Coordinates of C-alpha atoms (C1' of nucleotides) in Angstrom, one line a residue:
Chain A
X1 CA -10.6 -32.3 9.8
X2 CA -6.8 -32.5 11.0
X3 CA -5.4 -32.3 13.9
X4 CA -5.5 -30.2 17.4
X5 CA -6.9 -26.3 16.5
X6 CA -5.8 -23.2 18.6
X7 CA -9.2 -22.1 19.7
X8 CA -7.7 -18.1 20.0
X9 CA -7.1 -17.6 16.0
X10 CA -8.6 -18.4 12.6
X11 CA -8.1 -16.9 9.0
X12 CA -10.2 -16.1 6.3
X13 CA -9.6 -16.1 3.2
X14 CA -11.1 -13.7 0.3
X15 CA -10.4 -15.6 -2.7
X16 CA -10.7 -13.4 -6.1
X17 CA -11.0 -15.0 -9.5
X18 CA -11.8 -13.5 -13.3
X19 CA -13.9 -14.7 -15.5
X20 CA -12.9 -12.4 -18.8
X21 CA -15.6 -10.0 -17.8
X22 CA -16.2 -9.7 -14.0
X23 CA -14.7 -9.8 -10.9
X24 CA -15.6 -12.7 -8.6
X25 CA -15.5 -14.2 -4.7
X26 CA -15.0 -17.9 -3.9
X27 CA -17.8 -18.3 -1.0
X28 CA -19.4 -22.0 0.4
X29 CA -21.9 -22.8 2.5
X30 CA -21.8 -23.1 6.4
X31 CA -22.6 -26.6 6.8
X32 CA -21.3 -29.5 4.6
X33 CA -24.4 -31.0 2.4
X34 CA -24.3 -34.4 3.9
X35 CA -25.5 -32.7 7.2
X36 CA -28.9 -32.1 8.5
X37 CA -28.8 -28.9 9.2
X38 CA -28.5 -27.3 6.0
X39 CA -28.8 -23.7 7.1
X40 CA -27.6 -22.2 3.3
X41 CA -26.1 -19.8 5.0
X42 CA -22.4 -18.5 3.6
X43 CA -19.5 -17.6 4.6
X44 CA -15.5 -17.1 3.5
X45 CA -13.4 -20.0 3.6
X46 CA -11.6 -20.3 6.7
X47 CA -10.5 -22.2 9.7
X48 CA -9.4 -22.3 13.2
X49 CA -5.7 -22.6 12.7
X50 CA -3.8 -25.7 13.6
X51 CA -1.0 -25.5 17.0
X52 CA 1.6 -24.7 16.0
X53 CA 1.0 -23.9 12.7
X54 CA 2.2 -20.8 10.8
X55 CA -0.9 -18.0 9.4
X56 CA 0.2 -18.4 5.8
X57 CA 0.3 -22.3 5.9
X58 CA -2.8 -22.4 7.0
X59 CA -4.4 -20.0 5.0
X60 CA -2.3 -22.3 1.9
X61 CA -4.3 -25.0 3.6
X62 CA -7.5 -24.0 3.3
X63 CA -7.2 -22.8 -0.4
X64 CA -6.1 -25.9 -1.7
X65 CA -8.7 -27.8 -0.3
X66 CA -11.0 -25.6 -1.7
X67 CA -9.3 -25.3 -5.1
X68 CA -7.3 -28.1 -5.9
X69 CA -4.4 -25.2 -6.4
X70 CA -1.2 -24.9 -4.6
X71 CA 1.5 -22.2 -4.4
X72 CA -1.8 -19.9 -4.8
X73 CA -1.2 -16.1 -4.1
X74 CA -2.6 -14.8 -0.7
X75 CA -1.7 -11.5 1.1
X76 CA -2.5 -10.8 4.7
X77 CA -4.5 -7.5 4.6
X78 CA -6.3 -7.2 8.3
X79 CA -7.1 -8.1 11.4
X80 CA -10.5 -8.3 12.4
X81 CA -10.3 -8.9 16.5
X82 CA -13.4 -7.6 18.0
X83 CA -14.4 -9.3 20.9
X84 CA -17.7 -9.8 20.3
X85 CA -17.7 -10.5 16.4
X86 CA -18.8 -14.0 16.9
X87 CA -21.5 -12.8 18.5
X88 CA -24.5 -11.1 16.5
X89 CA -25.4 -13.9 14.4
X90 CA -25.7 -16.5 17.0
X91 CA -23.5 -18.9 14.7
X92 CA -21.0 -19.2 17.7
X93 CA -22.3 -21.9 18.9
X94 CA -22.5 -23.7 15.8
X95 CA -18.9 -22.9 15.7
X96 CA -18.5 -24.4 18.8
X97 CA -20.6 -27.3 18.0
X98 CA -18.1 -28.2 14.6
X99 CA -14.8 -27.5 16.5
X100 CA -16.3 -29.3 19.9
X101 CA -14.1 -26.7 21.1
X102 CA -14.9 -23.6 24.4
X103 CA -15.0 -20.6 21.8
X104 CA -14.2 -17.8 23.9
X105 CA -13.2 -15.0 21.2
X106 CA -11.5 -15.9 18.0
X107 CA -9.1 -13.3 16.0
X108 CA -8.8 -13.6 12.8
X109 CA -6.3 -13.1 10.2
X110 CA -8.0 -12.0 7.0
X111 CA -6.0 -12.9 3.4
X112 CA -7.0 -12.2 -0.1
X113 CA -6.2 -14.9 -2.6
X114 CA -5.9 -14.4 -6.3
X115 CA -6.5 -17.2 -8.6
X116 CA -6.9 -18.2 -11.9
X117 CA -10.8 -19.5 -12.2
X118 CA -10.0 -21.6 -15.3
X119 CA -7.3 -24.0 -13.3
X120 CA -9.2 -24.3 -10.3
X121 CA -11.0 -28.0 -9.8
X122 CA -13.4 -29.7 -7.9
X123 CA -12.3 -31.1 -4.5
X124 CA -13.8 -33.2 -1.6
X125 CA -14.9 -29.8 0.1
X126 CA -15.7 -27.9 -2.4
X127 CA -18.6 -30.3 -3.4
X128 CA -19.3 -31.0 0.6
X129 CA -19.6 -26.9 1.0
X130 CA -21.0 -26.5 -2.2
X131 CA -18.6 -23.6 -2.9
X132 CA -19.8 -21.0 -5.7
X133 CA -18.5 -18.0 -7.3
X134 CA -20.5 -15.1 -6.8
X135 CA -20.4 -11.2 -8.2
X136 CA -18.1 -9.4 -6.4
X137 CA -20.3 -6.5 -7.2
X138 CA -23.8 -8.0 -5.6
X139 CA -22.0 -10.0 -2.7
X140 CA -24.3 -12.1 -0.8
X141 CA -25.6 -11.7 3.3
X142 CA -22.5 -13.9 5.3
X143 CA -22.3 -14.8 8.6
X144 CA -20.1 -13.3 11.6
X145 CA -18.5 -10.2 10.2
X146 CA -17.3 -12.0 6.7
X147 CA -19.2 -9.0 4.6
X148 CA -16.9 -6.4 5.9
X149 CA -13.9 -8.8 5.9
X150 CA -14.9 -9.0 1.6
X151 CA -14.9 -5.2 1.6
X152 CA -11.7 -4.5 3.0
X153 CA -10.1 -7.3 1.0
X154 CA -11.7 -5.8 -1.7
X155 CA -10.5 -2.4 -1.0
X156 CA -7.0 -3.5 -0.3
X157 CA -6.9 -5.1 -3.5
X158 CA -7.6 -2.1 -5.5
X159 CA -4.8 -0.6 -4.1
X160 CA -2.5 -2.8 -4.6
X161 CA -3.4 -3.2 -8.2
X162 CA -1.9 -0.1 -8.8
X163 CA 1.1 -0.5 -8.0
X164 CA 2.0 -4.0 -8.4
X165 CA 2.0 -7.0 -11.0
X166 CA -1.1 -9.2 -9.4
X167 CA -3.2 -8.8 -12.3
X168 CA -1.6 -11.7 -14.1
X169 CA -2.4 -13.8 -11.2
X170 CA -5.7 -13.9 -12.3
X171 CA -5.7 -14.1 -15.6
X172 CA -4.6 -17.4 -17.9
X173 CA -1.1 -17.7 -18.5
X174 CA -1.8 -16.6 -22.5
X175 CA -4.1 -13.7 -22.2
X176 CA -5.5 -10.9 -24.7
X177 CA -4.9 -7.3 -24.2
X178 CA -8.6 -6.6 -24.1
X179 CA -9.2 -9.4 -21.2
X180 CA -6.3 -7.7 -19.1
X181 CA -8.3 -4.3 -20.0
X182 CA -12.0 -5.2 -19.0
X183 CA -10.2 -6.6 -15.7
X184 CA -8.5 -3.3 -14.3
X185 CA -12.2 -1.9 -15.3
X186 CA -13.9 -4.5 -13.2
X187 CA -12.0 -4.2 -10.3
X188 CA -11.2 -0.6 -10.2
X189 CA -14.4 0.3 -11.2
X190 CA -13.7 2.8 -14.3
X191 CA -13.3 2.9 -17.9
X192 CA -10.2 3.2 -19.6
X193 CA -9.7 4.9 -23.2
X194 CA -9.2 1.6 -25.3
X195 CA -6.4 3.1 -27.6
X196 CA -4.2 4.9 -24.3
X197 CA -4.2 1.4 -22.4
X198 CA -2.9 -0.6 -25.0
X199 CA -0.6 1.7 -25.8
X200 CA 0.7 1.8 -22.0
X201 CA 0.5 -1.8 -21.7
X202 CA 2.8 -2.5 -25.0
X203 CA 5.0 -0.2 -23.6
X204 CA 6.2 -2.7 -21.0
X205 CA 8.2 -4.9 -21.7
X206 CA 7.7 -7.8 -19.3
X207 CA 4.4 -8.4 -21.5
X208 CA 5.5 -10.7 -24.1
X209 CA 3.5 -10.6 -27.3
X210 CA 3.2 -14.1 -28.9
X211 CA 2.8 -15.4 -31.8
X212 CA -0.1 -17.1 -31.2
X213 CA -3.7 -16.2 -31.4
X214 CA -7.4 -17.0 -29.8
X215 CA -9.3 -19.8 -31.5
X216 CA -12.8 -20.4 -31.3
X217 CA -14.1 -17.5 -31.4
X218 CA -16.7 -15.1 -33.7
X219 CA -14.4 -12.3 -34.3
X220 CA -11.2 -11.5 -35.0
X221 CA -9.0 -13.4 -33.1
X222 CA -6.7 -11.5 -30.2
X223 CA -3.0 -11.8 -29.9
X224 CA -2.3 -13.5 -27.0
X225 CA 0.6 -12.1 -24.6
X226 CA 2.1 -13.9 -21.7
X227 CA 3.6 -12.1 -18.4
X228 CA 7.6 -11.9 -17.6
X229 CA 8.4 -12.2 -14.2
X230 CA 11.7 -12.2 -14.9
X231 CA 11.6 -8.9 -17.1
X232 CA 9.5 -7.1 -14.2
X233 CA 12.1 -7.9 -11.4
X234 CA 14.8 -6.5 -13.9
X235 CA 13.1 -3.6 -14.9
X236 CA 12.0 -2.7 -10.7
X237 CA 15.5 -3.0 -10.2
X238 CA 16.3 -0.1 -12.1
X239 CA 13.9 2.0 -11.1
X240 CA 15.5 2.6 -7.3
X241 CA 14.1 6.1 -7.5
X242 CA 10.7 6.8 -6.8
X243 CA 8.1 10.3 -6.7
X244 CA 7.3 12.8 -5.0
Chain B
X1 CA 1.0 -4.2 35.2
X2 CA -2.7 -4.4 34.3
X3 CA -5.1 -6.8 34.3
X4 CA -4.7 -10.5 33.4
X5 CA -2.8 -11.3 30.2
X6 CA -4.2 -13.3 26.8
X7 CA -0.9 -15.1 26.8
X8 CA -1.7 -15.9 22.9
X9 CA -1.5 -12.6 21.3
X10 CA 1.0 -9.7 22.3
X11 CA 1.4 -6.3 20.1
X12 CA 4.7 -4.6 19.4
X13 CA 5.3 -1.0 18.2
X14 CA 7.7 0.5 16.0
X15 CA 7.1 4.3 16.8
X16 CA 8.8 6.3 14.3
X17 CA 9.8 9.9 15.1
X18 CA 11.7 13.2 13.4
X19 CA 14.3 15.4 15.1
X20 CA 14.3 17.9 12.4
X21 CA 17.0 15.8 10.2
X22 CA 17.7 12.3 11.0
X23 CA 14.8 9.9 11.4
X24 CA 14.2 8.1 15.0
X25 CA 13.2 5.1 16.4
X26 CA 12.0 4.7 20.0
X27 CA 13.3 1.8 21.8
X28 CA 13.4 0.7 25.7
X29 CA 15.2 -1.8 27.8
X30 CA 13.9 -5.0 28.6
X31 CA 14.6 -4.6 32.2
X32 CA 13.3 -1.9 34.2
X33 CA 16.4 -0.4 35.8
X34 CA 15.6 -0.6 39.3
X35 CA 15.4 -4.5 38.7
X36 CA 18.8 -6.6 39.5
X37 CA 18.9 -8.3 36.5
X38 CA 20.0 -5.1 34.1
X39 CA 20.9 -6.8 31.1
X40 CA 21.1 -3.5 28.8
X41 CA 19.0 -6.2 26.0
X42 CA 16.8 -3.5 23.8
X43 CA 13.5 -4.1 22.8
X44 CA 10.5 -2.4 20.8
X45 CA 7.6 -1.1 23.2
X46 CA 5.0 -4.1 23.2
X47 CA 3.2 -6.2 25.3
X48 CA 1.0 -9.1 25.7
X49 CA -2.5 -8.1 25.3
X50 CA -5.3 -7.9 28.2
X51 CA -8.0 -10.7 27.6
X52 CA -10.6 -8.7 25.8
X53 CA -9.1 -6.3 24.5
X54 CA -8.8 -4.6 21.0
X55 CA -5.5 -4.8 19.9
X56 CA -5.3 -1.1 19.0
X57 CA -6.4 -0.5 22.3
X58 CA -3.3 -2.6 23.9
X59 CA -1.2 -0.4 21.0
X60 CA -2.5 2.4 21.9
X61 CA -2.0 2.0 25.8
X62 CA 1.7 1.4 25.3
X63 CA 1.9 3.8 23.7
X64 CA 0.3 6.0 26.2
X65 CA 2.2 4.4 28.8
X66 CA 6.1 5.5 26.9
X67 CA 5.1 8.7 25.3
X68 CA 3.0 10.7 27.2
X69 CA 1.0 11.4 24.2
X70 CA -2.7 10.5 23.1
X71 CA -4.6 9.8 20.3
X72 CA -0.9 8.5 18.0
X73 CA -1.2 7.5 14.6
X74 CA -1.1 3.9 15.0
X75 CA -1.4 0.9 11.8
X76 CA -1.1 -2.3 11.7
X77 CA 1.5 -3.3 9.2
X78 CA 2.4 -7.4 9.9
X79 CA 2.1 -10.7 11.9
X80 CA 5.1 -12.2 13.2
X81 CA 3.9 -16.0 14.3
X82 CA 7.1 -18.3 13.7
X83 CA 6.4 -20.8 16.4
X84 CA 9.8 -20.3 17.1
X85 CA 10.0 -16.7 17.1
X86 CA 10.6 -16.3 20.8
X87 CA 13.3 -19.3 20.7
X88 CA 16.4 -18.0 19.6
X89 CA 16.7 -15.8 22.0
X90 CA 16.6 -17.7 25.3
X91 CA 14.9 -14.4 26.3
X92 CA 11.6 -16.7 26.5
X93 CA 12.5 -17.4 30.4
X94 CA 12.6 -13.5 31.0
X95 CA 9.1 -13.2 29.6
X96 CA 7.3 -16.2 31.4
X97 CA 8.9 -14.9 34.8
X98 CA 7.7 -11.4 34.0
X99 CA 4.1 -12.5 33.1
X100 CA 3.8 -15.3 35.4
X101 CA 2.2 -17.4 32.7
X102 CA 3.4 -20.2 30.5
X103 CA 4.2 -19.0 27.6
X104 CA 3.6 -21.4 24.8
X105 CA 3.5 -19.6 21.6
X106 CA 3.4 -15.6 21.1
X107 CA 1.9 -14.5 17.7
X108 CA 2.9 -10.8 18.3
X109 CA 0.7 -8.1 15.6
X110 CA 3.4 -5.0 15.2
X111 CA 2.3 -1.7 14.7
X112 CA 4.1 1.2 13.0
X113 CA 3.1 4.7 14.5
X114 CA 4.1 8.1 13.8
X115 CA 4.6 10.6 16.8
X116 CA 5.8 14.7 17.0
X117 CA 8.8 14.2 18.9
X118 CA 8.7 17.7 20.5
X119 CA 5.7 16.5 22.5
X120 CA 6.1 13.5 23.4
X121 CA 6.9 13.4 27.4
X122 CA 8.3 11.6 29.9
X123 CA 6.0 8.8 31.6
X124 CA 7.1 6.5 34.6
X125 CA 7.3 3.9 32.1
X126 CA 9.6 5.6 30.1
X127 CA 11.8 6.7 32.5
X128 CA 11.8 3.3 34.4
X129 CA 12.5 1.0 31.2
X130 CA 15.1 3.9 29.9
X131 CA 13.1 5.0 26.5
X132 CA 15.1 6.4 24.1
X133 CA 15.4 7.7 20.5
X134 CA 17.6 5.9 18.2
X135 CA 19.0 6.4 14.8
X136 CA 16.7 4.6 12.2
X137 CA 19.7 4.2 9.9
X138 CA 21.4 1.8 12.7
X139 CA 19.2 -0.1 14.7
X140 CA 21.2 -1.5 17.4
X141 CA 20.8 -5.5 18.2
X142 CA 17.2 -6.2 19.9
X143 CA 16.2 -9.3 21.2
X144 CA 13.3 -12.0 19.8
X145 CA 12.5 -10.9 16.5
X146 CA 12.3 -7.3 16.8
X147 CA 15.2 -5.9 14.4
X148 CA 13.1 -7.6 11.7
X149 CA 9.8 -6.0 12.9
X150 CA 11.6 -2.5 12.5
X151 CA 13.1 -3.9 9.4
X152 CA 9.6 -4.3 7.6
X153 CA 8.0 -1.8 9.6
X154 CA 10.4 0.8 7.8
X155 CA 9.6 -0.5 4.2
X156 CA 5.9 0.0 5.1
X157 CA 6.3 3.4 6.0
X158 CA 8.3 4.2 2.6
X159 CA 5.4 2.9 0.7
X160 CA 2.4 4.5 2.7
X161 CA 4.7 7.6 2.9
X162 CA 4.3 8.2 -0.8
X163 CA 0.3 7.8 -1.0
X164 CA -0.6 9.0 2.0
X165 CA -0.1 12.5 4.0
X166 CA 1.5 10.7 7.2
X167 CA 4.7 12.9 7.0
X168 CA 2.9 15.7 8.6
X169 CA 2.4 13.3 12.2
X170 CA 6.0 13.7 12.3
X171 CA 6.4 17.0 11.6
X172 CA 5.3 19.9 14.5
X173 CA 2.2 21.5 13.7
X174 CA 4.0 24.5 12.4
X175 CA 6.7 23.3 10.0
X176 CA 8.9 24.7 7.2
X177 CA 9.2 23.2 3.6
X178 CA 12.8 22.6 4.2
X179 CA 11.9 19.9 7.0
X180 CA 9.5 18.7 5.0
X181 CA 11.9 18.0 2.6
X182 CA 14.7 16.7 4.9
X183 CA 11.8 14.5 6.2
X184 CA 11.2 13.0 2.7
X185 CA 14.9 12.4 2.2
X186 CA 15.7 11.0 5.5
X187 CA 12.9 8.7 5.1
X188 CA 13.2 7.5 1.8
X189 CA 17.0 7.5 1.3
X190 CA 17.1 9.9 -1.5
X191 CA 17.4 12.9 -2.6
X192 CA 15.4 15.2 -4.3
X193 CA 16.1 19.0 -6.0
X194 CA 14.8 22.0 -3.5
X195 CA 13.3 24.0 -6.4
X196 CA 11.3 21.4 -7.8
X197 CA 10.4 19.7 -4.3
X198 CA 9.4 23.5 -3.2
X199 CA 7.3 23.8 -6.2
X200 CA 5.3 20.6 -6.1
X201 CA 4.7 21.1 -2.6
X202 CA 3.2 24.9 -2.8
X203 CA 1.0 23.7 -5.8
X204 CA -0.9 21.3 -3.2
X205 CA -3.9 23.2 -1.3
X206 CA -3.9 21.5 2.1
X207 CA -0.5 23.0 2.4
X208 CA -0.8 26.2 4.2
X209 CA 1.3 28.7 4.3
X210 CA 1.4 31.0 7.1
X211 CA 2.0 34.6 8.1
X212 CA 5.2 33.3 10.4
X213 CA 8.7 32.7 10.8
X214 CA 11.3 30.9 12.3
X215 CA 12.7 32.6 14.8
X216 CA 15.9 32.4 17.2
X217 CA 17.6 30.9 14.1
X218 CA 20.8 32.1 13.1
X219 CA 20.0 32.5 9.1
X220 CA 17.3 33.6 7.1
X221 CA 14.4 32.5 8.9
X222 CA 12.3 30.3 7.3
X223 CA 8.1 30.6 6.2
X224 CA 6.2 28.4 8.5
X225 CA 3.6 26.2 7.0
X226 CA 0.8 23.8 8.5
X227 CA -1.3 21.2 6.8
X228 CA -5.0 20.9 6.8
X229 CA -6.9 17.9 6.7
X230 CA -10.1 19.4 5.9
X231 CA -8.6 20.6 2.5
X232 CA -6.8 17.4 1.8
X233 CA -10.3 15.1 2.1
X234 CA -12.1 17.5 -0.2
X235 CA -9.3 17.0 -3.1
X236 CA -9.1 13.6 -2.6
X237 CA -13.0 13.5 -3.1
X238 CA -12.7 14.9 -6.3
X239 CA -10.2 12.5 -7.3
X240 CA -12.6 9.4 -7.7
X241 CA -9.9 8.1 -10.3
X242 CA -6.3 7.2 -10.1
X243 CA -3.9 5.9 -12.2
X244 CA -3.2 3.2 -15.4
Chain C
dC1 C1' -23.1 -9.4 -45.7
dC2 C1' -23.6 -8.8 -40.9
dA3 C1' -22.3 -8.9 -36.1
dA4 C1' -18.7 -8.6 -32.9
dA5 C1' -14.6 -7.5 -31.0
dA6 C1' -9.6 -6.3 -32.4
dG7 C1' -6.6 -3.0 -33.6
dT8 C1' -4.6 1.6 -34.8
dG9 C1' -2.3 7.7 -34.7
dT10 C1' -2.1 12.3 -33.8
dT11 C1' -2.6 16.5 -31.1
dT12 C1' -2.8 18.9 -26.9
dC13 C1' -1.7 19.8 -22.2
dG14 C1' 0.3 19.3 -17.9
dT15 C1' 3.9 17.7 -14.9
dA16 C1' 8.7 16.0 -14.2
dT17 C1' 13.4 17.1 -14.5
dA18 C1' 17.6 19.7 -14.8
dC19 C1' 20.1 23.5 -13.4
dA20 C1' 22.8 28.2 -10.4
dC21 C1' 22.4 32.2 -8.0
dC22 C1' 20.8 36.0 -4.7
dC23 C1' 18.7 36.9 0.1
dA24 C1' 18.0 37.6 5.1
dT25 C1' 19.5 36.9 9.5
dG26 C1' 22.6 36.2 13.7
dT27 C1' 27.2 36.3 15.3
Chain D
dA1 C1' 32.0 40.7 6.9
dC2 C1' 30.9 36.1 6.9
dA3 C1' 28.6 31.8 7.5
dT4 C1' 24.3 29.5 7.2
dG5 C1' 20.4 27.9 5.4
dG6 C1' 16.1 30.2 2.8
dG7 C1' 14.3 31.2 -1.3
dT8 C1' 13.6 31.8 -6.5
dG9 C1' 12.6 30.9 -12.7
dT10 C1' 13.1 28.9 -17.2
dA11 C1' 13.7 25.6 -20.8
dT12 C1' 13.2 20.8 -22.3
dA13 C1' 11.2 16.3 -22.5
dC14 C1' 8.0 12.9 -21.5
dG15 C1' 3.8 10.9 -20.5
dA16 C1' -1.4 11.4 -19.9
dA17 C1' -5.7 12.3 -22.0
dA18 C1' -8.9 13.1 -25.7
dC19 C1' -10.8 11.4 -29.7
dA20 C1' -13.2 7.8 -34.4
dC21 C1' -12.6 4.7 -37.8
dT22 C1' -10.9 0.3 -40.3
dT23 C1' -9.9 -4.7 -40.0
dT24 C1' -10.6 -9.6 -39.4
dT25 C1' -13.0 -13.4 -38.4
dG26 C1' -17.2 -16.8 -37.8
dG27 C1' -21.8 -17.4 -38.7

DNA sequence: CCAAAAGTGTTTCGTATACACCCATGT
DNA sequence: ACATGGGTGTATACGAAACACTTTTGG
């Protein structure tokens, strides 16, 4: 554990990944495994932050220790500052009792990360806090106010889906119309006609069809298509004009 | 001044209002005028937070204490916590001999909020820091980082302006479709055909038209309209699905 | 040859867009 | 009477939605 923490604010991270059919949440346990006090209980990754240092950076922080990732997508999407939100679970003092710190109240800046599930690697603290993916649709009891911290994320994240290009941020670089399709499904919660989204999606043109196909599999094999940041910013820049 | 001060976490707020064509921005000095050191510096409303409290309360309160007004459409829209943030200015002095404390580092949570300009009021504070409405579309220099609060706090309201119905907290309760539409345009920066801005508005339920007019206007006076919340909830019930 | 997922077209309907003139009021 | 902003209708084009079957591969 670095360094001198400001005792006054934390963040949280909500960390998203896809496994090709659901939506899931990057939790770990409270207490690393080499202590004695293995409570199982859960809760979001997340720290006290650092003096001096900036939100993002230490939300950056955090994921890469428990990801192996850098440069990994996060949004701030709240602020969860009630005075007393350490308080109903009696964890504060266990929070005191890692930090060594006087916790007197703790506001904290909530992120959601997106990330690729099949890059993400083992670390030092993701072994010590046995961190798991779990359903996003059966989330498990956490500690402090963490469950309502997943369901904003969770909430902001639908929204933003719709209107812009983080789907690709959780999905391999070479991905199959049908895996981009059961993903919108799992995380807006609806079904789309088959036929209409493809036809939307090919549409686009920052999807890039390739000519390259899924191996290894029992069916017919999918044409893989790969995402064109490029060909997005080009094709937003045009569009200066907007609804209503 | 209130209370003893959490020197670690202040809120600012951008507080958006509409004169009927050009949209405003409320700003105040940093010195109250019957102080000697008048140094005509601008600033957002904002203030260091009590110990304890929420920090839409603290929002909330200045807002109270500049407008008059209750109850204001308040939301959260960004963190500004550059160590440095308070630096550039040398403006840090003023602050740590206004507050009495030692300032170390500010992380300041901004808030955009949307207020009826025909009610707001004057309040001591107000009248004593010299509150006034500014043009949106030229923000005069303000000190620390407040020119890029406004700056992001204006591209928030764009985008929440065009999924949500916040137009109608700017807008007196009794409004015609013409400011509605001078409203969208000022907002937005474009411009959009009165027939066919007319005709998608009328289509919508929650807008009501009523049996009123204008009156000591020197043209055709106009229909009034009002909006109802109760209508708009119901529709958006029915809407469960959105989009792709 | 069977299971499993990939891939493909057409019709219908509603909404977006483009566009120019008359109306009611106060001065 | 005139200046000022309020108010109106139609035709075209595009995208959204509904809908069922054939194809390719591995086992």
């Amino acid at each position: 554990m670095p360094g001198n923490f400001n005792p006054h604010l934390s963040v949280d991270c909500v960390v998203f990944g896809f496994n090709g059919h659901e939506l899931k949440i990057l939790l770990i346990n409270r207490d690393a495994i080499n202590e004695q006090s293995q409570s199982g209980k859960l809760k979001l990754p997340g720290d006290l932050i650092i003096s001096g240092e900036m939100l993002n950076a230490a939300a950056q922080r955090i994921l890469t220790e428990f990801t192996g990732l850098q440069d990994i997508y996060l949004k701030q999407f709240g602020i969860f500052d009630d005075p007393d939100r350490l308080a109903p679970y009696s964890d504060l003092e266990w929070l005191e009792a890692r930090t060594g710190l006087k916790i007197e109240r703790v506001v904290t800046i909530a992120y959601y990360s997106l990330v690729k599930i099949d890059l993400s690697i083992p670390t030092d603290l993701s072994i010590a806090y046995n961190a798991r993916w779990y359903s996003c649709s059966s989330v498990p009891a956490l500690i402090f106010d963490h469950n309502r911290i997943v369901e904003e994320g969770l909430n902001t994240l639908k929204r933003e889906l719709l209107t812009e290009p983080l789907c690709f941020k959780l999905l391999p670089e070479k991905f199959t119309l049908n895996q981009l399709h059961r993903l919108y499904e799992a995380i807006l919660g609806l079904s789309f006609d088959n036929r209409n989204f493809r036809k939307k999606i090919q549409r686009l043109p920052y999807i890039i069809p390739l000519n390259e196909r899924q191996n290894g599999v029992s069916h017919k094999p999918a044409l893989l298509h790969t995402f064109s940041y490029e060909k997005y910013l080009d094709l937003k820049k045009e569009n200066t004009s907007f609804i209503l």
